[in-house]
mmCIF file with all atom_site columns, C-alpha atoms in Angstrom:
data_model
loop_
_atom_site.group_PDB
_atom_site.id
_atom_site.type_symbol
_atom_site.label_atom_id
_atom_site.label_alt_id
_atom_site.label_comp_id
_atom_site.label_asym_id
_atom_site.label_entity_id
_atom_site.label_seq_id
_atom_site.pdbx_PDB_ins_code
_atom_site.Cartn_x
_atom_site.Cartn_y
_atom_site.Cartn_z
_atom_site.occupancy
_atom_site.B_iso_or_equiv
_atom_site.pdbx_formal_charge
_atom_site.auth_seq_id
_atom_site.auth_comp_id
_atom_site.auth_asym_id
_atom_site.auth_atom_id
_atom_site.pdbx_PDB_model_num
ATOM 1   C CA . MET T 1 1   ? -8.668  9.317   -7.524  1.00 67.00 ? 1   MET T CA 1
ATOM 2   C CA . PRO T 1 2   ? -6.803  7.016   -5.691  1.00 84.00 ? 2   PRO T CA 1
ATOM 3   C CA . LEU T 1 3   ? -6.393  3.053   -6.820  1.00 89.00 ? 3   LEU T CA 1
ATOM 4   C CA . GLN T 1 4   ? -8.557  0.992   -5.040  1.00 84.00 ? 4   GLN T CA 1
ATOM 5   C CA . LEU T 1 5   ? -5.855  -1.938  -3.635  1.00 91.00 ? 5   LEU T CA 1
ATOM 6   C CA . VAL T 1 6   ? -6.744  -5.736  -3.052  1.00 92.00 ? 6   VAL T CA 1
ATOM 7   C CA . ASP T 1 7   ? -4.368  -7.316  -0.524  1.00 94.00 ? 7   ASP T CA 1
ATOM 8   C CA . MET T 1 8   ? -2.386  -10.061 -2.210  1.00 94.00 ? 8   MET T CA 1
ATOM 9   C CA . ASP T 1 9   ? -1.612  -14.144 -0.369  1.00 90.00 ? 9   ASP T CA 1
ATOM 10  C CA . VAL T 1 10  ? 2.467   -13.192 -0.052  1.00 90.00 ? 10  VAL T CA 1
ATOM 11  C CA . ALA T 1 11  ? 3.191   -16.506 2.589   1.00 83.00 ? 11  ALA T CA 1
ATOM 12  C CA . SER T 1 12  ? 4.744   -18.775 -0.862  1.00 83.00 ? 12  SER T CA 1
ATOM 13  C CA . GLU T 1 13  ? 6.392   -15.858 -1.712  1.00 88.00 ? 13  GLU T CA 1
ATOM 14  C CA . LEU T 1 14  ? 7.758   -15.360 2.081   1.00 88.00 ? 14  LEU T CA 1
ATOM 15  C CA . GLU T 1 15  ? 8.490   -18.334 2.041   1.00 86.00 ? 15  GLU T CA 1
ATOM 16  C CA . GLY T 1 16  ? 12.600  -19.483 3.845   1.00 88.00 ? 16  GLY T CA 1
ATOM 17  C CA . GLN T 1 17  ? 12.803  -15.623 5.141   1.00 92.00 ? 17  GLN T CA 1
ATOM 18  C CA . ARG T 1 18  ? 13.902  -14.385 8.129   1.00 93.00 ? 18  ARG T CA 1
ATOM 19  C CA . SER T 1 19  ? 13.364  -10.885 8.094   1.00 95.00 ? 19  SER T CA 1
ATOM 20  C CA . VAL T 1 20  ? 11.196  -8.454  6.389   1.00 96.00 ? 20  VAL T CA 1
ATOM 21  C CA . LEU T 1 21  ? 10.292  -4.290  5.376   1.00 96.00 ? 21  LEU T CA 1
ATOM 22  C CA . ILE T 1 22  ? 7.426   -3.429  5.116   1.00 96.00 ? 22  ILE T CA 1
ATOM 23  C CA . ILE T 1 23  ? 7.437   -0.382  3.030   1.00 96.00 ? 23  ILE T CA 1
ATOM 24  C CA . PRO T 1 24  ? 3.433   1.227   2.203   1.00 95.00 ? 24  PRO T CA 1
ATOM 25  C CA . CYS T 1 25  ? 2.406   3.410   0.646   1.00 91.00 ? 25  CYS T CA 1
ATOM 26  C CA . TYR T 1 26  ? 0.452   5.943   2.891   1.00 87.00 ? 26  TYR T CA 1
ATOM 27  C CA . MET T 1 27  ? -2.905  7.135   -0.021  1.00 87.00 ? 27  MET T CA 1
ATOM 28  C CA . CYS T 1 28  ? -3.436  4.385   -1.887  1.00 89.00 ? 28  CYS T CA 1
ATOM 29  C CA . PRO T 1 29  ? -3.747  1.570   0.896   1.00 93.00 ? 29  PRO T CA 1
ATOM 30  C CA . ALA T 1 30  ? -4.235  3.326   3.058   1.00 90.00 ? 30  ALA T CA 1
ATOM 31  C CA . VAL T 1 31  ? -7.479  4.664   0.965   1.00 89.00 ? 31  VAL T CA 1
ATOM 32  C CA . THR T 1 32  ? -8.962  1.220   0.961   1.00 91.00 ? 32  THR T CA 1
ATOM 33  C CA . VAL T 1 33  ? -8.488  -0.229  4.045   1.00 91.00 ? 33  VAL T CA 1
ATOM 34  C CA . SER T 1 34  ? -10.525 2.964   5.844   1.00 89.00 ? 34  SER T CA 1
ATOM 35  C CA . VAL T 1 35  ? -12.840 2.421   3.005   1.00 89.00 ? 35  VAL T CA 1
ATOM 36  C CA . ARG T 1 36  ? -13.135 -0.796  3.077   1.00 91.00 ? 36  ARG T CA 1
ATOM 37  C CA . GLU T 1 37  ? -13.682 -0.914  7.308   1.00 90.00 ? 37  GLU T CA 1
ATOM 38  C CA . ASN T 1 38  ? -15.920 2.046   5.850   1.00 87.00 ? 38  ASN T CA 1
ATOM 39  C CA . LYS T 1 39  ? -13.882 3.720   8.933   1.00 89.00 ? 39  LYS T CA 1
ATOM 40  C CA . PRO T 1 40  ? -12.337 7.669   8.589   1.00 83.00 ? 40  PRO T CA 1
ATOM 41  C CA . PHE T 1 41  ? -9.503  7.785   6.817   1.00 73.00 ? 41  PHE T CA 1
ATOM 42  C CA . LEU T 1 42  ? -7.531  9.980   8.492   1.00 71.00 ? 42  LEU T CA 1
ATOM 43  C CA . GLN T 1 43  ? -8.887  11.872  12.126  1.00 69.00 ? 43  GLN T CA 1
ATOM 44  C CA . LEU T 1 44  ? -6.798  14.369  12.403  1.00 61.00 ? 44  LEU T CA 1
ATOM 45  C CA . LEU T 1 45  ? -7.931  15.115  16.335  1.00 60.00 ? 45  LEU T CA 1
ATOM 46  C CA . SER T 1 46  ? -6.561  12.262  17.312  1.00 61.00 ? 46  SER T CA 1
ATOM 47  C CA . HIS T 1 47  ? -4.017  10.780  15.141  1.00 60.00 ? 47  HIS T CA 1
ATOM 48  C CA . PHE T 1 48  ? -2.845  13.311  12.779  1.00 63.00 ? 48  PHE T CA 1
ATOM 49  C CA . LEU T 1 49  ? -2.181  12.741  9.529   1.00 73.00 ? 49  LEU T CA 1
ATOM 50  C CA . LYS T 1 50  ? -2.190  8.867   10.492  1.00 78.00 ? 50  LYS T CA 1
ATOM 51  C CA . SER T 1 51  ? -5.023  6.534   8.781   1.00 84.00 ? 51  SER T CA 1
ATOM 52  C CA . PRO T 1 52  ? -6.045  4.470   12.166  1.00 88.00 ? 52  PRO T CA 1
ATOM 53  C CA . PRO T 1 53  ? -7.428  1.974   10.257  1.00 91.00 ? 53  PRO T CA 1
ATOM 54  C CA . PHE T 1 54  ? -4.091  1.427   7.883   1.00 92.00 ? 54  PHE T CA 1
ATOM 55  C CA . GLU T 1 55  ? -2.672  1.558   10.650  1.00 92.00 ? 55  GLU T CA 1
ATOM 56  C CA . ARG T 1 56  ? -4.404  -0.982  12.074  1.00 94.00 ? 56  ARG T CA 1
ATOM 57  C CA . HIS T 1 57  ? -4.226  -3.338  8.624   1.00 95.00 ? 57  HIS T CA 1
ATOM 58  C CA . ILE T 1 58  ? -0.451  -3.119  9.055   1.00 95.00 ? 58  ILE T CA 1
ATOM 59  C CA . LYS T 1 59  ? 0.215   -4.128  12.040  1.00 96.00 ? 59  LYS T CA 1
ATOM 60  C CA . ASN T 1 60  ? -2.234  -7.275  11.939  1.00 95.00 ? 60  ASN T CA 1
ATOM 61  C CA . LEU T 1 61  ? 0.113   -8.227  9.487   1.00 94.00 ? 61  LEU T CA 1
ATOM 62  C CA . GLN T 1 62  ? 3.018   -7.563  11.603  1.00 95.00 ? 62  GLN T CA 1
ATOM 63  C CA . ALA T 1 63  ? 1.333   -10.906 14.334  1.00 95.00 ? 63  ALA T CA 1
ATOM 64  C CA . VAL T 1 64  ? 1.219   -12.823 10.759  1.00 93.00 ? 64  VAL T CA 1
ATOM 65  C CA . LEU T 1 65  ? 4.895   -12.952 10.190  1.00 93.00 ? 65  LEU T CA 1
ATOM 66  C CA . LYS T 1 66  ? 4.986   -13.157 14.057  1.00 93.00 ? 66  LYS T CA 1
ATOM 67  C CA . GLU T 1 67  ? 3.475   -16.169 13.633  1.00 92.00 ? 67  GLU T CA 1
ATOM 68  C CA . ARG T 1 68  ? 5.115   -17.747 11.040  1.00 91.00 ? 68  ARG T CA 1
ATOM 69  C CA . GLY T 1 69  ? 8.683   -17.359 12.418  1.00 93.00 ? 69  GLY T CA 1
ATOM 70  C CA . VAL T 1 70  ? 9.466   -13.871 9.995   1.00 94.00 ? 70  VAL T CA 1
ATOM 71  C CA . GLU T 1 71  ? 11.207  -10.885 12.305  1.00 95.00 ? 71  GLU T CA 1
ATOM 72  C CA . SER T 1 72  ? 9.361   -7.237  9.983   1.00 95.00 ? 72  SER T CA 1
ATOM 73  C CA . THR T 1 73  ? 10.378  -4.008  10.262  1.00 96.00 ? 73  THR T CA 1
ATOM 74  C CA . VAL T 1 74  ? 7.579   -0.691  9.530   1.00 96.00 ? 74  VAL T CA 1
ATOM 75  C CA . PHE T 1 75  ? 9.478   2.292   6.514   1.00 95.00 ? 75  PHE T CA 1
ATOM 76  C CA . LYS T 1 76  ? 7.462   5.104   8.393   1.00 87.00 ? 76  LYS T CA 1
ATOM 77  C CA . SER T 1 77  ? 6.241   7.842   6.347   1.00 78.00 ? 77  SER T CA 1
ATOM 78  C CA . ARG T 1 78  ? 5.517   10.591  8.673   1.00 74.00 ? 78  ARG T CA 1
ATOM 79  C CA . PHE T 1 79  ? 5.492   13.336  6.141   1.00 70.00 ? 79  PHE T CA 1
ATOM 80  C CA . VAL T 1 80  ? 2.725   14.387  3.738   1.00 68.00 ? 80  VAL T CA 1
ATOM 81  C CA . ALA T 1 81  ? 5.988   14.248  0.576   1.00 65.00 ? 81  ALA T CA 1
ATOM 82  C CA . HIS T 1 82  ? 6.183   10.701  1.576   1.00 69.00 ? 82  HIS T CA 1
ATOM 83  C CA . TRP T 1 83  ? 2.876   9.744   0.754   1.00 75.00 ? 83  TRP T CA 1
ATOM 84  C CA . PHE T 1 84  ? 3.063   8.025   -2.203  1.00 82.00 ? 84  PHE T CA 1
ATOM 85  C CA . LEU T 1 85  ? 5.461   5.696   -2.877  1.00 87.00 ? 85  LEU T CA 1
ATOM 86  C CA . CYS T 1 86  ? 6.115   6.132   -6.423  1.00 86.00 ? 86  CYS T CA 1
ATOM 87  C CA . MET T 1 87  ? 6.716   10.095  -6.199  1.00 88.00 ? 87  MET T CA 1
ATOM 88  C CA . TRP T 1 88  ? 9.292   9.447   -3.396  1.00 89.00 ? 88  TRP T CA 1
ATOM 89  C CA . SER T 1 89  ? 12.416  12.311  -3.432  1.00 89.00 ? 89  SER T CA 1
ATOM 90  C CA . SER T 1 90  ? 15.873  11.280  -4.520  1.00 90.00 ? 90  SER T CA 1
ATOM 91  C CA . GLY T 1 91  ? 16.428  11.672  -0.909  1.00 90.00 ? 91  GLY T CA 1
ATOM 92  C CA . ARG T 1 92  ? 13.676  9.547   0.689   1.00 91.00 ? 92  ARG T CA 1
ATOM 93  C CA . ARG T 1 93  ? 15.214  6.836   -2.061  1.00 92.00 ? 93  ARG T CA 1
ATOM 94  C CA . ARG T 1 94  ? 18.650  6.994   -0.619  1.00 92.00 ? 94  ARG T CA 1
ATOM 95  C CA . LYS T 1 95  ? 17.219  6.563   3.384   1.00 93.00 ? 95  LYS T CA 1
ATOM 96  C CA . LEU T 1 96  ? 15.478  3.503   2.057   1.00 93.00 ? 96  LEU T CA 1
ATOM 97  C CA . LYS T 1 97  ? 17.508  1.861   0.030   1.00 92.00 ? 97  LYS T CA 1
ATOM 98  C CA . ARG T 1 98  ? 20.349  1.414   3.199   1.00 91.00 ? 98  ARG T CA 1
ATOM 99  C CA . GLN T 1 99  ? 17.462  0.364   4.901   1.00 92.00 ? 99  GLN T CA 1
ATOM 100 C CA . LEU T 1 100 ? 17.015  -2.161  2.656   1.00 93.00 ? 100 LEU T CA 1
ATOM 101 C CA . ARG T 1 101 ? 20.562  -3.540  2.914   1.00 90.00 ? 101 ARG T CA 1
ATOM 102 C CA . LYS T 1 102 ? 19.341  -5.363  6.653   1.00 92.00 ? 102 LYS T CA 1
ATOM 103 C CA . TYR T 1 103 ? 16.847  -7.097  5.340   1.00 94.00 ? 103 TYR T CA 1
ATOM 104 C CA . ASP T 1 104 ? 16.087  -10.319 3.446   1.00 92.00 ? 104 ASP T CA 1
ATOM 105 C CA . SER T 1 105 ? 13.221  -9.400  1.732   1.00 94.00 ? 105 SER T CA 1
ATOM 106 C CA . ALA T 1 106 ? 10.447  -6.105  1.215   1.00 95.00 ? 106 ALA T CA 1
ATOM 107 C CA . LEU T 1 107 ? 7.013   -6.492  1.419   1.00 97.00 ? 107 LEU T CA 1
ATOM 108 C CA . ILE T 1 108 ? 5.560   -2.980  -0.392  1.00 96.00 ? 108 ILE T CA 1
ATOM 109 C CA . LEU T 1 109 ? 1.932   -2.248  -0.086  1.00 96.00 ? 109 LEU T CA 1
ATOM 110 C CA . GLY T 1 110 ? 0.729   -0.147  -3.183  1.00 94.00 ? 110 GLY T CA 1
ATOM 111 C CA . CYS T 1 111 ? 0.311   -0.694  -6.345  1.00 94.00 ? 111 CYS T CA 1
ATOM 112 C CA . ASP T 1 112 ? 3.379   -1.779  -9.292  1.00 94.00 ? 112 ASP T CA 1
ATOM 113 C CA . SER T 1 113 ? 3.824   1.793   -9.079  1.00 94.00 ? 113 SER T CA 1
ATOM 114 C CA . ALA T 1 114 ? 5.244   1.569   -5.664  1.00 94.00 ? 114 ALA T CA 1
ATOM 115 C CA . THR T 1 115 ? 6.956   -1.874  -6.705  1.00 95.00 ? 115 THR T CA 1
ATOM 116 C CA . GLU T 1 116 ? 9.064   -0.815  -8.981  1.00 94.00 ? 116 GLU T CA 1
ATOM 117 C CA . THR T 1 117 ? 9.810   2.646   -7.356  1.00 93.00 ? 117 THR T CA 1
ATOM 118 C CA . VAL T 1 118 ? 11.553  -0.118  -4.643  1.00 94.00 ? 118 VAL T CA 1
ATOM 119 C CA . ARG T 1 119 ? 12.128  -2.825  -7.189  1.00 93.00 ? 119 ARG T CA 1
ATOM 120 C CA . GLU T 1 120 ? 14.994  -0.242  -8.490  1.00 91.00 ? 120 GLU T CA 1
ATOM 121 C CA . LEU T 1 121 ? 17.044  0.721   -5.411  1.00 90.00 ? 121 LEU T CA 1
ATOM 122 C CA . ILE T 1 122 ? 18.099  -3.149  -5.119  1.00 84.00 ? 122 ILE T CA 1
ATOM 123 C CA . ASP T 1 123 ? 19.879  -5.402  -6.251  1.00 72.00 ? 123 ASP T CA 1
ATOM 124 C CA . ALA T 1 124 ? 18.021  -8.309  -7.104  1.00 61.00 ? 124 ALA T CA 1
ATOM 125 C CA . SER T 1 125 ? 20.470  -10.656 -5.363  1.00 58.00 ? 125 SER T CA 1
ATOM 126 C CA . ASP T 1 126 ? 20.313  -8.471  -2.427  1.00 77.00 ? 126 ASP T CA 1
ATOM 127 C CA . CYS T 1 127 ? 16.485  -7.955  -1.105  1.00 89.00 ? 127 CYS T CA 1
ATOM 128 C CA . LYS T 1 128 ? 13.963  -10.515 -3.172  1.00 92.00 ? 128 LYS T CA 1
ATOM 129 C CA . VAL T 1 129 ? 10.893  -7.570  -3.297  1.00 93.00 ? 129 VAL T CA 1
ATOM 130 C CA . ILE T 1 130 ? 7.651   -8.669  -2.544  1.00 95.00 ? 130 ILE T CA 1
ATOM 131 C CA . GLN T 1 131 ? 3.725   -6.611  -3.908  1.00 96.00 ? 131 GLN T CA 1
ATOM 132 C CA . GLY T 1 132 ? 1.452   -7.446  -1.395  1.00 96.00 ? 132 GLY T CA 1
ATOM 133 C CA . MET T 1 133 ? -1.561  -5.804  -2.690  1.00 96.00 ? 133 MET T CA 1
ATOM 134 C CA . ASP T 1 134 ? -2.348  -5.721  -6.205  1.00 94.00 ? 134 ASP T CA 1
ATOM 135 C CA . VAL T 1 135 ? -4.717  -3.240  -8.425  1.00 94.00 ? 135 VAL T CA 1
ATOM 136 C CA . ALA T 1 136 ? -7.973  -3.664  -8.897  1.00 91.00 ? 136 ALA T CA 1
ATOM 137 C CA . GLY T 1 137 ? -9.146  0.382   -9.875  1.00 93.00 ? 137 GLY T CA 1
ATOM 138 C CA . PHE T 1 138 ? -9.588  3.494   -9.717  1.00 91.00 ? 138 PHE T CA 1
ATOM 139 C CA . MET T 1 139 ? -11.558 4.553   -6.878  1.00 87.00 ? 139 MET T CA 1
ATOM 140 C CA . ASN T 1 140 ? -14.279 6.752   -7.904  1.00 88.00 ? 140 ASN T CA 1
ATOM 141 C CA . ALA T 1 141 ? -16.298 8.441   -4.335  1.00 86.00 ? 141 ALA T CA 1
ATOM 142 C CA . LYS T 1 142 ? -16.892 12.084  -2.027  1.00 84.00 ? 142 LYS T CA 1
ATOM 143 C CA . LEU T 1 143 ? -14.265 13.591  0.025   1.00 79.00 ? 143 LEU T CA 1
ATOM 144 C CA . LYS T 1 144 ? -16.109 13.488  3.487   1.00 85.00 ? 144 LYS T CA 1
ATOM 145 C CA . PHE T 1 145 ? -15.616 16.350  6.045   1.00 86.00 ? 145 PHE T CA 1
ATOM 146 C CA . HIS T 1 146 ? -17.414 15.282  10.275  1.00 81.00 ? 146 HIS T CA 1
ATOM 147 C CA . LEU T 1 147 ? -16.018 16.563  13.770  1.00 81.00 ? 147 LEU T CA 1
ATOM 148 C CA . PRO T 1 148 ? -14.561 15.888  15.332  1.00 82.00 ? 148 PRO T CA 1
ATOM 149 C CA . CYS T 1 149 ? -11.720 16.654  12.397  1.00 80.00 ? 149 CYS T CA 1
ATOM 150 C CA . ASN T 1 150 ? -12.034 13.477  9.977   1.00 80.00 ? 150 ASN T CA 1
ATOM 151 C CA . VAL T 1 151 ? -11.943 12.376  6.261   1.00 85.00 ? 151 VAL T CA 1
ATOM 152 C CA . SER T 1 152 ? -13.983 10.096  4.708   1.00 83.00 ? 152 SER T CA 1
ATOM 153 C CA . PHE T 1 153 ? -15.190 9.042   1.333   1.00 84.00 ? 153 PHE T CA 1
ATOM 154 C CA . GLU T 1 154 ? -18.946 7.741   0.566   1.00 86.00 ? 154 GLU T CA 1
ATOM 155 C CA . GLY T 1 155 ? -20.055 6.651   -1.707  1.00 85.00 ? 155 GLY T CA 1
ATOM 156 C CA . CYS T 1 156 ? -17.237 4.633   -3.615  1.00 86.00 ? 156 CYS T CA 1
ATOM 157 C CA . ARG T 1 157 ? -17.873 2.899   -6.796  1.00 88.00 ? 157 ARG T CA 1
ATOM 158 C CA . ILE T 1 158 ? -14.370 0.995   -8.564  1.00 88.00 ? 158 ILE T CA 1
ATOM 159 C CA . ILE T 1 159 ? -13.854 1.753   -11.959 1.00 89.00 ? 159 ILE T CA 1
ATOM 160 C CA . PRO T 1 160 ? -11.853 0.021   -13.723 1.00 88.00 ? 160 PRO T CA 1
ATOM 161 C CA . LEU T 1 161 ? -9.442  -0.106  -15.910 1.00 84.00 ? 161 LEU T CA 1
ATOM 162 C CA . SER T 1 162 ? -9.236  0.330   -19.846 1.00 76.00 ? 162 SER T CA 1
ATOM 163 C CA . GLU T 1 163 ? -7.340  -2.610  -19.535 1.00 64.00 ? 163 GLU T CA 1
ATOM 164 C CA . GLN T 1 164 ? -8.895  -4.947  -18.005 1.00 55.00 ? 164 GLN T CA 1
ATOM 165 C CA . LYS T 1 165 ? -12.714 -2.678  -19.381 1.00 55.00 ? 165 LYS T CA 1
ATOM 166 C CA . SER T 1 166 ? -11.175 -4.076  -23.367 1.00 55.00 ? 166 SER T CA 1
ATOM 167 C CA . GLU T 1 167 ? -10.911 -7.862  -22.125 1.00 58.00 ? 167 GLU T CA 1
ATOM 168 C CA . GLU T 1 168 ? -14.083 -8.657  -20.412 1.00 58.00 ? 168 GLU T CA 1
ATOM 169 C CA . ASP T 1 169 ? -15.549 -6.715  -23.722 1.00 55.00 ? 169 ASP T CA 1
ATOM 170 C CA . LEU T 1 170 ? -13.701 -9.563  -25.450 1.00 55.00 ? 170 LEU T CA 1
ATOM 171 C CA . GLU T 1 171 ? -14.383 -11.853 -23.125 1.00 59.00 ? 171 GLU T CA 1
ATOM 172 C CA . LEU T 1 172 ? -18.393 -10.939 -23.554 1.00 56.00 ? 172 LEU T CA 1
ATOM 173 C CA . ASN T 1 173 ? -18.080 -10.967 -26.705 1.00 50.00 ? 173 ASN T CA 1
ATOM 174 C CA . ASN T 1 174 ? -16.477 -13.993 -27.291 1.00 51.00 ? 174 ASN T CA 1
ATOM 175 C CA . LEU T 1 175 ? -18.836 -15.994 -25.084 1.00 58.00 ? 175 LEU T CA 1
ATOM 176 C CA . SER T 1 176 ? -21.914 -14.418 -27.219 1.00 48.00 ? 176 SER T CA 1
ATOM 177 C CA . GLN T 1 177 ? -20.894 -15.105 -30.744 1.00 47.00 ? 177 GLN T CA 1
#
């Protein structure tokens, strides 16, 4: 199942930036937003291979950035093979690297692995890398197909990462002593 992600407050990270390339992973963040909004992840007949809740989320983020005087562009990935940012081909990574040269910063909507994928492509002096989401755990859910060709997730539970679980157990043990 996908990772459950939470939005991070990136306002301070974007202070002084004029332009940002938003680089979304189209799987885990899109699932997260659709589950959070209780909306279909995909609506294949009306929005083929796009997640309307995630597209709205990105547009809202762009509006907030514009209010702060930051121009933004989205690095789009339309093919299913490009949905997982952390598994992009070398050709896709080269295309992103060329695009990054035009921006002050890169805002990654994805997990730590997605952010590292982008970070590997640039020199620290060229472009500031900003992680826009943080991992909350694994999402355990049932995939549901319903008319007219919509794909949703139901019965979602968040399974903590083993490291988080261990830290929580340590804290509980320390409190009980």
